[in-house]
mmCIF file of C-alpha atoms in Angstrom:
data_model
loop_
_atom_site.group_PDB
_atom_site.id
_atom_site.type_symbol
_atom_site.label_atom_id
_atom_site.label_comp_id
_atom_site.label_asym_id
_atom_site.label_seq_id
_atom_site.Cartn_x
_atom_site.Cartn_y
_atom_site.Cartn_z
ATOM 1 C CA MET A 1 1.566 -84.401 -13.520
ATOM 2 C CA LYS A 2 2.449 -87.719 -11.853
ATOM 3 C CA LYS A 3 0.239 -88.423 -8.884
ATOM 4 C CA VAL A 4 1.939 -88.728 -5.519
ATOM 5 C CA TYR A 5 0.227 -90.495 -2.643
ATOM 6 C CA ASN A 6 1.601 -89.686 0.811
ATOM 7 C CA ILE A 7 0.869 -92.478 3.280
ATOM 8 C CA ILE A 8 1.500 -92.814 7.006
ATOM 9 C CA TRP A 9 2.635 -96.400 7.630
ATOM 10 C CA ILE A 10 2.451 -97.645 11.235
ATOM 11 C CA ASP A 11 4.290 -100.944 11.661
ATOM 12 C CA ASP A 12 7.057 -101.754 14.146
ATOM 13 C CA GLU A 13 8.890 -103.666 11.394
ATOM 14 C CA TRP A 14 8.331 -101.259 8.516
ATOM 15 C CA GLU A 15 12.082 -100.879 7.943
ATOM 16 C CA LYS A 16 12.383 -104.590 7.115
ATOM 17 C CA GLN A 17 9.761 -104.515 4.357
ATOM 18 C CA LEU A 18 11.962 -102.962 1.671
ATOM 19 C CA GLU A 19 10.450 -104.887 -1.241
ATOM 20 C CA PHE A 20 6.928 -103.640 -0.480
ATOM 21 C CA LYS A 21 8.216 -100.100 0.031
ATOM 22 C CA ASP A 22 10.072 -100.169 -3.309
ATOM 23 C CA GLU A 23 6.955 -101.419 -5.123
ATOM 24 C CA CYS A 24 4.962 -98.537 -3.677
ATOM 25 C CA GLU A 25 7.571 -95.920 -4.556
ATOM 26 C CA GLU A 26 7.605 -97.042 -8.195
ATOM 27 C CA LEU A 27 3.869 -96.287 -8.381
ATOM 28 C CA GLY A 28 4.058 -92.888 -6.670
ATOM 29 C CA ILE A 29 3.076 -94.122 -3.198
ATOM 30 C CA HIS A 30 5.393 -92.509 -0.659
ATOM 31 C CA LEU A 31 5.393 -94.366 2.677
ATOM 32 C CA GLN A 32 6.502 -92.653 5.889
ATOM 33 C CA GLY A 33 7.081 -95.275 8.565
ATOM 34 C CA PHE A 34 6.303 -94.992 12.280
ATOM 35 C CA SER A 35 6.919 -97.761 14.795
ATOM 36 C CA TYR A 36 4.010 -96.959 17.141
ATOM 37 C CA GLN A 37 0.543 -95.533 16.622
ATOM 38 C CA LYS A 38 0.807 -92.335 18.678
ATOM 39 C CA ALA A 39 3.786 -91.102 16.637
ATOM 40 C CA GLY A 40 1.862 -91.632 13.412
ATOM 41 C CA MET A 41 -1.318 -90.006 14.702
ATOM 42 C CA ASP A 42 0.643 -87.040 16.063
ATOM 43 C CA GLU A 43 2.152 -86.497 12.616
ATOM 44 C CA LEU A 44 -1.297 -86.699 11.009
ATOM 45 C CA ASP A 45 -2.676 -84.127 13.455
ATOM 46 C CA LYS A 46 0.281 -81.812 12.914
ATOM 47 C CA HIS A 47 0.144 -81.897 9.099
ATOM 48 C CA PRO A 48 -3.387 -83.009 8.188
ATOM 49 C CA ASN A 49 -3.202 -81.906 4.557
ATOM 50 C CA SER A 50 0.089 -83.665 3.885
ATOM 51 C CA TRP A 51 -1.307 -87.190 4.165
ATOM 52 C CA ASP A 52 -3.730 -89.128 1.972
ATOM 53 C CA ALA A 53 -4.154 -92.419 3.845
ATOM 54 C CA VAL A 54 -2.875 -94.586 6.716
ATOM 55 C CA ILE A 55 -1.642 -98.192 6.612
ATOM 56 C CA LEU A 56 -1.850 -100.012 9.954
ATOM 57 C CA ASP A 57 -0.309 -103.308 10.987
ATOM 58 C CA GLY A 58 -2.679 -105.755 12.668
ATOM 59 C CA GLU A 59 -0.721 -105.556 15.918
ATOM 60 C CA ILE A 60 1.194 -102.353 16.630
ATOM 61 C CA LYS A 61 2.844 -100.616 19.527
ATOM 62 C CA ASP A 62 0.622 -98.024 21.153
ATOM 63 C CA LYS A 63 2.244 -94.977 22.764
ATOM 64 C CA THR A 64 5.969 -95.738 22.971
ATOM 65 C CA ASP A 65 8.619 -97.715 21.140
ATOM 66 C CA HIS A 66 9.208 -99.862 24.237
ATOM 67 C CA GLU A 67 5.845 -101.634 24.210
ATOM 68 C CA GLU A 68 4.921 -104.981 22.725
ATOM 69 C CA PRO A 69 2.812 -104.866 19.543
ATOM 70 C CA SER A 70 -0.873 -105.635 20.170
ATOM 71 C CA THR A 71 -4.352 -105.003 18.800
ATOM 72 C CA LYS A 72 -4.698 -102.267 21.455
ATOM 73 C CA GLY A 73 -2.435 -99.993 19.416
ATOM 74 C CA LEU A 74 -4.435 -100.772 16.272
ATOM 75 C CA LEU A 75 -7.784 -100.089 17.929
ATOM 76 C CA ASN A 76 -6.565 -96.805 19.413
ATOM 77 C CA ALA A 77 -5.374 -95.693 15.983
ATOM 78 C CA LEU A 78 -8.756 -96.601 14.450
ATOM 79 C CA MET A 79 -10.582 -94.644 17.162
ATOM 80 C CA HIS A 80 -8.357 -91.632 16.593
ATOM 81 C CA LEU A 81 -9.002 -91.727 12.849
ATOM 82 C CA ALA A 82 -12.756 -92.032 13.407
ATOM 83 C CA SER A 83 -12.710 -88.957 15.667
ATOM 84 C CA LEU A 84 -11.249 -86.655 12.997
ATOM 85 C CA PRO A 85 -13.500 -83.882 11.620
ATOM 86 C CA ALA A 86 -15.517 -84.806 8.539
ATOM 87 C CA ASN A 87 -13.325 -82.723 6.234
ATOM 88 C CA ARG A 88 -10.191 -84.493 7.484
ATOM 89 C CA GLN A 89 -11.296 -88.101 7.272
ATOM 90 C CA ILE A 90 -8.814 -90.199 5.306
ATOM 91 C CA PRO A 91 -8.795 -93.881 4.235
ATOM 92 C CA ARG A 92 -7.150 -96.493 6.423
ATOM 93 C CA PHE A 93 -5.883 -99.927 5.389
ATOM 94 C CA ILE A 94 -4.984 -102.797 7.708
ATOM 95 C CA SER A 95 -2.131 -104.992 6.484
ATOM 96 C CA THR A 96 -1.000 -107.789 8.768
ATOM 97 C CA GLY A 97 1.079 -110.941 8.709
ATOM 98 C CA LYS A 98 -1.119 -112.650 11.294
ATOM 99 C CA ASP A 99 -4.330 -114.367 10.225
ATOM 100 C CA LYS A 100 -5.696 -114.307 13.773
ATOM 101 C CA VAL A 101 -6.315 -110.557 13.475
ATOM 102 C CA LYS A 102 -9.223 -111.397 11.173
ATOM 103 C CA ASP A 103 -10.920 -113.247 14.038
ATOM 104 C CA ASN A 104 -11.052 -110.167 16.290
ATOM 105 C CA GLU A 105 -14.733 -109.298 16.756
ATOM 106 C CA MET A 106 -13.947 -105.582 16.951
ATOM 107 C CA LEU A 107 -12.445 -105.698 13.449
ATOM 108 C CA LYS A 108 -15.268 -107.635 11.775
ATOM 109 C CA ASP A 109 -16.216 -104.648 9.566
ATOM 110 C CA GLU A 110 -12.637 -103.918 8.481
ATOM 111 C CA VAL A 111 -10.995 -105.149 5.277
ATOM 112 C CA ILE A 112 -7.856 -107.024 6.300
ATOM 113 C CA TYR A 113 -4.950 -107.457 3.863
ATOM 114 C CA ILE A 114 -2.407 -110.242 4.456
ATOM 115 C CA LYS A 115 1.212 -109.208 3.917
ATOM 116 C CA ASP A 116 2.962 -110.660 0.852
ATOM 117 C CA ILE A 117 -0.251 -112.386 -0.275
ATOM 118 C CA ASP A 118 -2.446 -109.270 -0.704
ATOM 119 C CA ASP A 119 0.243 -106.644 -1.351
ATOM 120 C CA GLU A 120 -0.718 -106.111 -4.993
ATOM 121 C CA LYS A 121 -4.392 -105.745 -4.138
ATOM 122 C CA LEU A 122 -3.534 -103.385 -1.265
ATOM 123 C CA ILE A 123 -1.541 -101.124 -3.603
ATOM 124 C CA ASP A 124 -4.339 -101.111 -6.195
ATOM 125 C CA ASP A 125 -6.979 -100.347 -3.551
ATOM 126 C CA ILE A 126 -4.908 -97.513 -2.082
ATOM 127 C CA ARG A 127 -4.593 -95.791 -5.464
ATOM 128 C CA THR A 128 -8.211 -96.387 -6.492
ATOM 129 C CA THR A 129 -9.646 -95.239 -3.152
ATOM 130 C CA ILE A 130 -7.567 -92.066 -2.965
ATOM 131 C CA ASP A 131 -8.137 -91.210 -6.639
ATOM 132 C CA ASN A 132 -11.870 -91.035 -5.957
ATOM 133 C CA ILE A 133 -11.550 -88.560 -3.077
ATOM 134 C CA GLU A 134 -12.417 -85.005 -4.167
ATOM 135 C CA ARG A 135 -10.026 -83.509 -1.632
ATOM 136 C CA PHE A 136 -7.115 -85.481 -3.090
ATOM 137 C CA ARG A 137 -7.965 -84.281 -6.600
ATOM 138 C CA VAL A 138 -7.933 -80.678 -5.399
ATOM 139 C CA LYS A 139 -4.629 -81.161 -3.551
ATOM 140 C CA THR A 140 -3.099 -82.690 -6.683
ATOM 141 C CA LEU A 141 -4.388 -79.928 -8.968
ATOM 142 C CA TYR A 142 -3.145 -77.104 -6.723
ATOM 143 C CA LYS A 143 -0.198 -78.923 -5.207
ATOM 144 C CA GLU A 144 2.290 -76.034 -5.385
ATOM 145 C CA VAL A 145 0.307 -73.514 -3.383
ATOM 146 C CA ILE A 146 -1.214 -76.024 -0.956
ATOM 147 C CA ASP A 147 2.201 -77.518 -0.134
ATOM 148 C CA PHE A 148 3.592 -74.006 0.417
ATOM 149 C CA LEU A 149 0.725 -72.933 2.694
ATOM 150 C CA GLU A 150 0.796 -76.276 4.524
ATOM 151 C CA ARG A 151 4.412 -75.631 5.492
ATOM 152 C CA ILE A 152 3.697 -72.183 6.918
ATOM 153 C CA ASN A 153 0.166 -72.662 8.328
ATOM 154 C CA PRO A 154 -1.812 -75.946 8.046
ATOM 155 C CA GLU A 155 -5.116 -74.371 9.134
ATOM 156 C CA ILE A 156 -4.973 -71.733 6.404
ATOM 157 C CA SER A 157 -4.002 -74.390 3.869
ATOM 158 C CA ASP A 158 -7.110 -76.319 4.898
ATOM 159 C CA SER A 159 -9.310 -73.272 4.248
ATOM 160 C CA VAL A 160 -7.885 -72.801 0.757
ATOM 161 C CA ILE A 161 -8.549 -76.475 -0.013
ATOM 162 C CA CYS A 162 -12.182 -75.990 1.079
ATOM 163 C CA ILE A 163 -12.568 -73.054 -1.339
ATOM 164 C CA PHE A 164 -11.226 -75.056 -4.267
ATOM 165 C CA GLU A 165 -13.364 -78.054 -3.299
ATOM 166 C CA LYS A 166 -16.448 -75.852 -3.503
ATOM 167 C CA MET A 167 -15.374 -74.493 -6.879
ATOM 168 C CA HIS A 168 -14.763 -77.895 -8.474
ATOM 169 C CA TYR A 169 -17.387 -79.960 -6.632
ATOM 170 C CA PRO A 170 -20.278 -77.600 -5.768
ATOM 171 C CA GLU A 171 -22.865 -80.350 -5.278
ATOM 172 C CA SER A 172 -20.773 -82.065 -2.616
ATOM 173 C CA ASN A 173 -20.295 -78.795 -0.722
ATOM 174 C CA ASP A 174 -23.786 -77.286 -0.713
ATOM 175 C CA SER A 175 -23.424 -75.933 2.840
ATOM 176 C CA PHE A 176 -20.378 -73.834 1.886
ATOM 177 C CA ASP A 177 -20.700 -70.197 3.065
ATOM 178 C CA SER A 178 -18.477 -67.764 1.137
ATOM 179 C CA LYS A 179 -18.397 -65.017 3.748
ATOM 180 C CA LEU A 180 -16.695 -67.363 6.217
ATOM 181 C CA TYR A 181 -13.694 -67.639 3.913
ATOM 182 C CA TYR A 182 -12.878 -64.075 2.856
ATOM 183 C CA ASN A 183 -11.094 -63.514 6.138
ATOM 184 C CA GLN A 184 -9.218 -66.793 5.614
ATOM 185 C CA ILE A 185 -7.858 -65.412 2.340
ATOM 186 C CA ARG A 186 -6.602 -62.315 4.190
ATOM 187 C CA GLN A 187 -5.065 -64.515 6.872
ATOM 188 C CA ALA A 188 -3.327 -66.579 4.196
ATOM 189 C CA LEU A 189 -1.836 -63.343 2.845
ATOM 190 C CA GLU A 190 -0.710 -62.484 6.388
ATOM 191 C CA CYS A 191 0.989 -65.899 6.643
ATOM 192 C CA ILE A 192 2.940 -65.179 3.458
ATOM 193 C CA PHE A 193 3.993 -61.820 4.921
ATOM 194 C CA ILE A 194 5.074 -63.524 8.162
ATOM 195 C CA GLU A 195 7.230 -65.916 6.142
ATOM 196 C CA ALA A 196 8.680 -62.951 4.242
ATOM 197 C CA ASN A 197 9.524 -61.323 7.579
ATOM 198 C CA LYS A 198 11.395 -64.448 8.733
ATOM 199 C CA LYS A 199 13.519 -64.201 5.606
ATOM 200 C CA GLY A 200 14.251 -60.491 6.161
ATOM 201 C CA ILE A 201 12.229 -59.424 3.129
ATOM 202 C CA ILE A 202 9.580 -57.490 5.086
ATOM 203 C CA PRO A 203 10.952 -55.632 8.153
ATOM 204 C CA ASP A 204 9.711 -55.874 11.739
ATOM 205 C CA GLU A 205 8.503 -52.271 11.554
ATOM 206 C CA CYS A 206 5.620 -53.423 9.332
ATOM 207 C CA PHE A 207 4.362 -55.662 12.142
ATOM 208 C CA ASN A 208 2.270 -54.851 15.201
ATOM 209 C CA GLY A 209 2.250 -57.220 18.162
ATOM 210 C CA GLY A 210 3.759 -59.987 16.077
ATOM 211 C CA ARG A 211 1.128 -59.692 13.341
ATOM 212 C CA PRO A 212 1.688 -58.055 9.968
ATOM 213 C CA THR A 213 -0.056 -54.775 9.236
ATOM 214 C CA ILE A 214 -1.274 -55.664 5.746
ATOM 215 C CA ASP A 215 -1.357 -52.100 4.432
ATOM 216 C CA GLN A 216 2.198 -51.350 5.611
ATOM 217 C CA CYS A 217 3.542 -54.651 4.267
ATOM 218 C CA TYR A 218 1.808 -53.932 0.970
ATOM 219 C CA ARG A 219 3.311 -50.432 0.753
ATOM 220 C CA TYR A 220 6.781 -51.765 1.539
ATOM 221 C CA LEU A 221 6.560 -54.521 -1.093
ATOM 222 C CA VAL A 222 5.491 -52.105 -3.840
ATOM 223 C CA GLY A 223 8.187 -49.559 -2.957
ATOM 224 C CA ASP A 224 5.898 -46.897 -1.456
ATOM 225 C CA PRO A 225 6.777 -45.183 1.837
ATOM 226 C CA ALA A 226 5.188 -47.109 4.697
ATOM 227 C CA TYR A 227 4.655 -44.012 6.829
ATOM 228 C CA HIS A 228 3.045 -45.768 9.783
ATOM 229 C CA ALA A 229 6.009 -48.123 9.959
ATOM 230 C CA GLY A 230 8.537 -45.398 9.138
ATOM 231 C CA VAL A 231 10.296 -47.437 6.455
ATOM 232 C CA ARG A 232 10.565 -47.887 2.690
ATOM 233 C CA TYR A 233 12.101 -50.580 0.504
ATOM 234 C CA GLY A 234 15.295 -49.462 -1.228
ATOM 235 C CA GLN A 235 15.583 -46.194 -3.104
ATOM 236 C CA PRO A 236 12.680 -44.344 -4.771
ATOM 237 C CA GLY A 237 11.543 -46.374 -7.773
ATOM 238 C CA GLU A 238 12.686 -49.712 -6.371
ATOM 239 C CA ARG A 239 10.149 -52.376 -5.448
ATOM 240 C CA ILE A 240 9.987 -56.059 -4.544
ATOM 241 C CA VAL A 241 6.819 -57.287 -6.276
ATOM 242 C CA PRO A 242 5.878 -56.567 -9.913
ATOM 243 C CA GLU A 243 2.771 -54.523 -10.688
ATOM 244 C CA TYR A 244 0.489 -57.478 -11.389
ATOM 245 C CA ILE A 245 1.274 -58.991 -7.969
ATOM 246 C CA GLU A 246 0.705 -55.532 -6.457
ATOM 247 C CA ASP A 247 -2.781 -55.472 -8.001
ATOM 248 C CA MET A 248 -3.604 -58.924 -6.625
ATOM 249 C CA ILE A 249 -2.440 -58.066 -3.108
ATOM 250 C CA SER A 250 -4.526 -54.876 -3.287
ATOM 251 C CA MET A 251 -7.628 -56.883 -4.257
ATOM 252 C CA ILE A 252 -7.242 -59.220 -1.289
ATOM 253 C CA LYS A 253 -6.373 -56.346 1.054
ATOM 254 C CA ASN A 254 -9.464 -54.351 0.141
ATOM 255 C CA LEU A 255 -12.141 -56.837 -0.902
ATOM 256 C CA GLY A 256 -11.079 -59.558 1.518
ATOM 257 C CA ASN A 257 -11.886 -57.248 4.407
ATOM 258 C CA GLU A 258 -15.086 -55.766 2.938
ATOM 259 C CA PHE A 259 -16.716 -59.098 2.072
ATOM 260 C CA SER A 260 -15.755 -60.909 5.280
ATOM 261 C CA HIS A 261 -18.788 -59.201 6.857
ATOM 262 C CA PRO A 262 -22.458 -59.599 5.876
ATOM 263 C CA ASN A 263 -22.818 -57.854 2.542
ATOM 264 C CA GLU A 264 -25.832 -57.625 0.269
ATOM 265 C CA ASN A 265 -23.543 -57.816 -2.766
ATOM 266 C CA THR A 266 -22.352 -61.319 -1.807
ATOM 267 C CA LYS A 267 -24.677 -63.195 -4.143
ATOM 268 C CA THR A 268 -22.242 -65.706 -5.642
ATOM 269 C CA HIS A 269 -19.006 -67.493 -4.800
ATOM 270 C CA TYR A 270 -17.138 -66.219 -7.860
ATOM 271 C CA LEU A 271 -15.434 -63.273 -6.182
ATOM 272 C CA LEU A 272 -14.087 -65.601 -3.496
ATOM 273 C CA PHE A 273 -12.820 -68.015 -6.145
ATOM 274 C CA SER A 274 -11.139 -65.095 -7.921
ATOM 275 C CA LEU A 275 -9.370 -63.999 -4.730
ATOM 276 C CA ALA A 276 -8.276 -67.582 -4.088
ATOM 277 C CA PHE A 277 -6.586 -67.631 -7.502
ATOM 278 C CA HIS A 278 -4.987 -64.254 -6.736
ATOM 279 C CA LEU A 279 -3.647 -65.798 -3.528
ATOM 280 C CA TYR A 280 -2.339 -68.772 -5.527
ATOM 281 C CA GLU A 281 -0.379 -66.481 -7.863
ATOM 282 C CA ILE A 282 0.976 -64.370 -4.972
ATOM 283 C CA ALA A 283 2.081 -67.471 -3.043
ATOM 284 C CA ILE A 284 3.890 -69.022 -6.008
ATOM 285 C CA TRP A 285 5.594 -65.730 -6.903
ATOM 286 C CA MET A 286 6.704 -65.095 -3.321
ATOM 287 C CA PHE A 287 7.915 -68.670 -2.856
ATOM 288 C CA LYS A 288 10.129 -68.275 -5.931
ATOM 289 C CA TYR A 289 11.361 -64.921 -4.588
ATOM 290 C CA PHE A 290 12.237 -66.599 -1.259
ATOM 291 C CA GLU A 291 14.290 -69.211 -3.129
ATOM 292 C CA ASP A 292 16.095 -66.586 -5.215
ATOM 293 C CA ASN A 293 16.845 -64.320 -2.213
ATOM 294 C CA PRO A 294 17.916 -66.600 0.662
ATOM 295 C CA ASN A 295 20.361 -64.140 2.314
ATOM 296 C CA VAL A 296 18.436 -62.733 5.294
ATOM 297 C CA GLU A 297 20.947 -60.020 6.156
ATOM 298 C CA LYS A 298 21.153 -58.860 2.561
ATOM 299 C CA ASN A 299 17.360 -58.667 2.418
ATOM 300 C CA LYS A 300 17.258 -56.639 5.636
ATOM 301 C CA SER A 301 19.844 -54.219 4.293
ATOM 302 C CA LYS A 302 17.325 -53.000 1.698
ATOM 303 C CA CYS A 303 15.126 -51.491 4.437
ATOM 304 C CA VAL A 304 15.482 -47.685 4.477
ATOM 305 C CA LYS A 305 14.373 -45.629 7.460
ATOM 306 C CA LEU A 306 12.227 -42.666 6.443
ATOM 307 C CA ASP A 307 13.464 -39.193 7.286
ATOM 308 C CA ILE A 308 11.028 -38.271 10.033
ATOM 309 C CA THR A 309 12.880 -35.302 11.518
ATOM 310 C CA LYS A 310 10.535 -32.795 9.896
ATOM 311 C CA ASN A 311 6.789 -32.237 9.700
ATOM 312 C CA GLY A 312 6.066 -33.300 6.162
ATOM 313 C CA GLY A 313 8.918 -31.102 4.990
ATOM 314 C CA ALA A 314 8.144 -28.130 7.252
ATOM 315 C CA ASP A 315 10.745 -26.417 9.378
ATOM 316 C CA GLU A 316 11.397 -28.223 12.672
ATOM 317 C CA LYS A 317 10.564 -25.037 14.577
ATOM 318 C CA THR A 318 6.908 -25.410 13.575
ATOM 319 C CA ASN A 319 6.491 -28.755 15.356
ATOM 320 C CA GLU A 320 3.101 -28.800 17.085
ATOM 321 C CA ILE A 321 2.494 -29.805 20.676
ATOM 322 C CA GLY A 322 -0.728 -31.406 21.876
ATOM 323 C CA ILE A 323 -2.375 -33.951 24.156
ATOM 324 C CA ILE A 324 -3.100 -37.555 23.156
ATOM 325 C CA GLU A 325 -6.846 -38.165 23.267
ATOM 326 C CA VAL A 326 -9.164 -40.972 22.186
ATOM 327 C CA HIS A 327 -12.660 -40.647 20.706
ATOM 328 C CA ASP A 328 -14.716 -43.492 19.195
ATOM 329 C CA ASN A 329 -11.636 -45.714 19.576
ATOM 330 C CA ILE A 330 -9.604 -43.306 17.424
ATOM 331 C CA PHE A 331 -6.434 -41.961 19.016
ATOM 332 C CA HIS A 332 -5.683 -38.394 18.013
ATOM 333 C CA ILE A 333 -3.748 -35.247 18.870
ATOM 334 C CA GLY A 334 -5.966 -32.185 18.705
ATOM 335 C CA LYS A 335 -8.178 -31.888 15.627
ATOM 336 C CA LYS A 336 -5.485 -32.485 13.022
ATOM 337 C CA TYR A 337 -3.598 -35.708 13.724
ATOM 338 C CA SER A 338 -4.662 -39.319 14.126
ATOM 339 C CA LEU A 339 -2.174 -41.952 15.314
ATOM 340 C CA THR A 340 -2.089 -45.671 16.039
ATOM 341 C CA PRO A 341 -2.943 -47.038 19.527
ATOM 342 C CA VAL A 342 0.510 -48.620 19.667
ATOM 343 C CA LYS A 343 2.214 -45.300 18.935
ATOM 344 C CA ALA A 344 0.026 -43.556 21.523
ATOM 345 C CA ASN A 345 0.742 -46.095 24.253
ATOM 346 C CA GLN A 346 4.462 -46.043 23.502
ATOM 347 C CA HIS A 347 4.517 -42.339 24.298
ATOM 348 C CA GLY A 348 2.504 -42.062 27.494
ATOM 349 C CA GLY A 349 -0.997 -42.982 26.320
ATOM 350 C CA VAL A 350 -4.159 -40.890 26.717
ATOM 351 C CA GLY A 351 -3.452 -37.592 28.458
ATOM 352 C CA ALA A 352 0.232 -37.500 27.575
ATOM 353 C CA LYS A 353 1.667 -34.256 26.218
ATOM 354 C CA VAL A 354 3.557 -34.873 22.973
ATOM 355 C CA GLU A 355 5.314 -33.096 20.148
ATOM 356 C CA VAL A 356 4.446 -34.099 16.573
ATOM 357 C CA ILE A 357 7.766 -34.612 14.809
ATOM 358 C CA GLY A 358 6.703 -36.407 11.630
ATOM 359 C CA PHE A 359 3.349 -36.487 9.867
ATOM 360 C CA CYS A 360 1.844 -37.135 6.463
ATOM 361 C CA GLU A 361 -1.517 -36.960 4.744
ATOM 362 C CA ASN A 362 -4.082 -39.253 6.356
ATOM 363 C CA THR A 363 -5.297 -41.783 3.745
ATOM 364 C CA ASN A 364 -7.551 -43.743 6.105
ATOM 365 C CA GLU A 365 -11.096 -43.404 4.756
ATOM 366 C CA LYS A 366 -12.599 -43.779 8.240
ATOM 367 C CA THR A 367 -10.569 -41.064 9.960
ATOM 368 C CA LYS A 368 -9.238 -38.587 7.414
ATOM 369 C CA GLU A 369 -12.399 -36.469 7.392
ATOM 370 C CA HIS A 370 -11.885 -35.514 11.048
ATOM 371 C CA TYR A 371 -8.088 -35.791 11.186
ATOM 372 C CA PRO A 372 -6.468 -34.773 7.871
ATOM 373 C CA PHE A 373 -2.968 -35.801 8.942
ATOM 374 C CA PHE A 374 -1.392 -38.941 10.375
ATOM 375 C CA ALA A 375 1.313 -38.559 13.037
ATOM 376 C CA PHE A 376 3.847 -41.294 12.352
ATOM 377 C CA ASN A 377 6.466 -39.914 14.727
ATOM 378 C CA ILE A 378 5.924 -38.173 18.066
ATOM 379 C CA ARG A 379 7.962 -37.358 21.152
ATOM 380 C CA GLN A 380 6.564 -37.321 24.675
ATOM 381 C CA ILE A 381 7.150 -34.125 26.623
ATOM 382 C CA LYS A 382 7.735 -34.830 30.291
ATOM 383 C CA GLU A 383 7.232 -31.807 32.499
#
């Protein structure tokens, strides 16, 4: 795989330096020009994992394109770079056409490259410096999934990079704590589901308050009835993801939650590494599915509303009536039905009299012992 180096280049005359830019491109160094320092730093902050280094002119504009270039803009950029968290520090290179910059006392510890004269050395130093950064090696090795996650959620992408850094370079990451990252894996899965929702692949019904309900999204993707959401993908037997992706999502869904809390079984990092690779495979598969199914309306048309006019197949005349109650943070109707807080609040909340229209077997391990059924459709009775 050819290495690609993505560099932020802050120079008010970057567009005029075509020869230098062409030399860089031939060697895999992609330069993105900015005419003043704040624009470049804003881009770095917005997409921290997309950039490998920064090139700064000796005198640059500071906060707007209407200013005169000066060392103030350079010094502010250097201060901003120095303030970045340890895991986001990146190399910076100063390339200037003015010798006097070297005489600035505040830059005495900086290596200064002179344009045209030192261009070859600058290019060599950029490649050598970045090649020796562990984070860059990880980003290159797992480029597909990191680029995908970076586009949908930079913070989650950063967490995945940290996991792979620990796996490949354990001695450099001896303070790494696995249990802090299991939840990040689950959140990364949520981000993929959010992206699938934007493309009409997972319906809004599988979301709660703007966040995906992982279990309902999972059921929808594998073609099972998502009873809580009241929907199913396509006709019985149809599914979106193949069985091996189903198994990987299930692993993250179940183990990602269990091991995100203190657990005596968390003795090694290997389970976390395994889940990270599961996430990698899921992300790549879903990204390809997004590309192959770009029609949002067509994707939405595959969502089938479940028939919730009867009580698990019973005659409508047997619909039960009860009061919504809450005990130990579990919303329920009598001693048979549990229901979600959202569903309860949509139909009058605690104390409301309701009719259970649709229910199914309760599969929630925490509640099914006390409430054997789950009410996925109710109607408030107003007296």
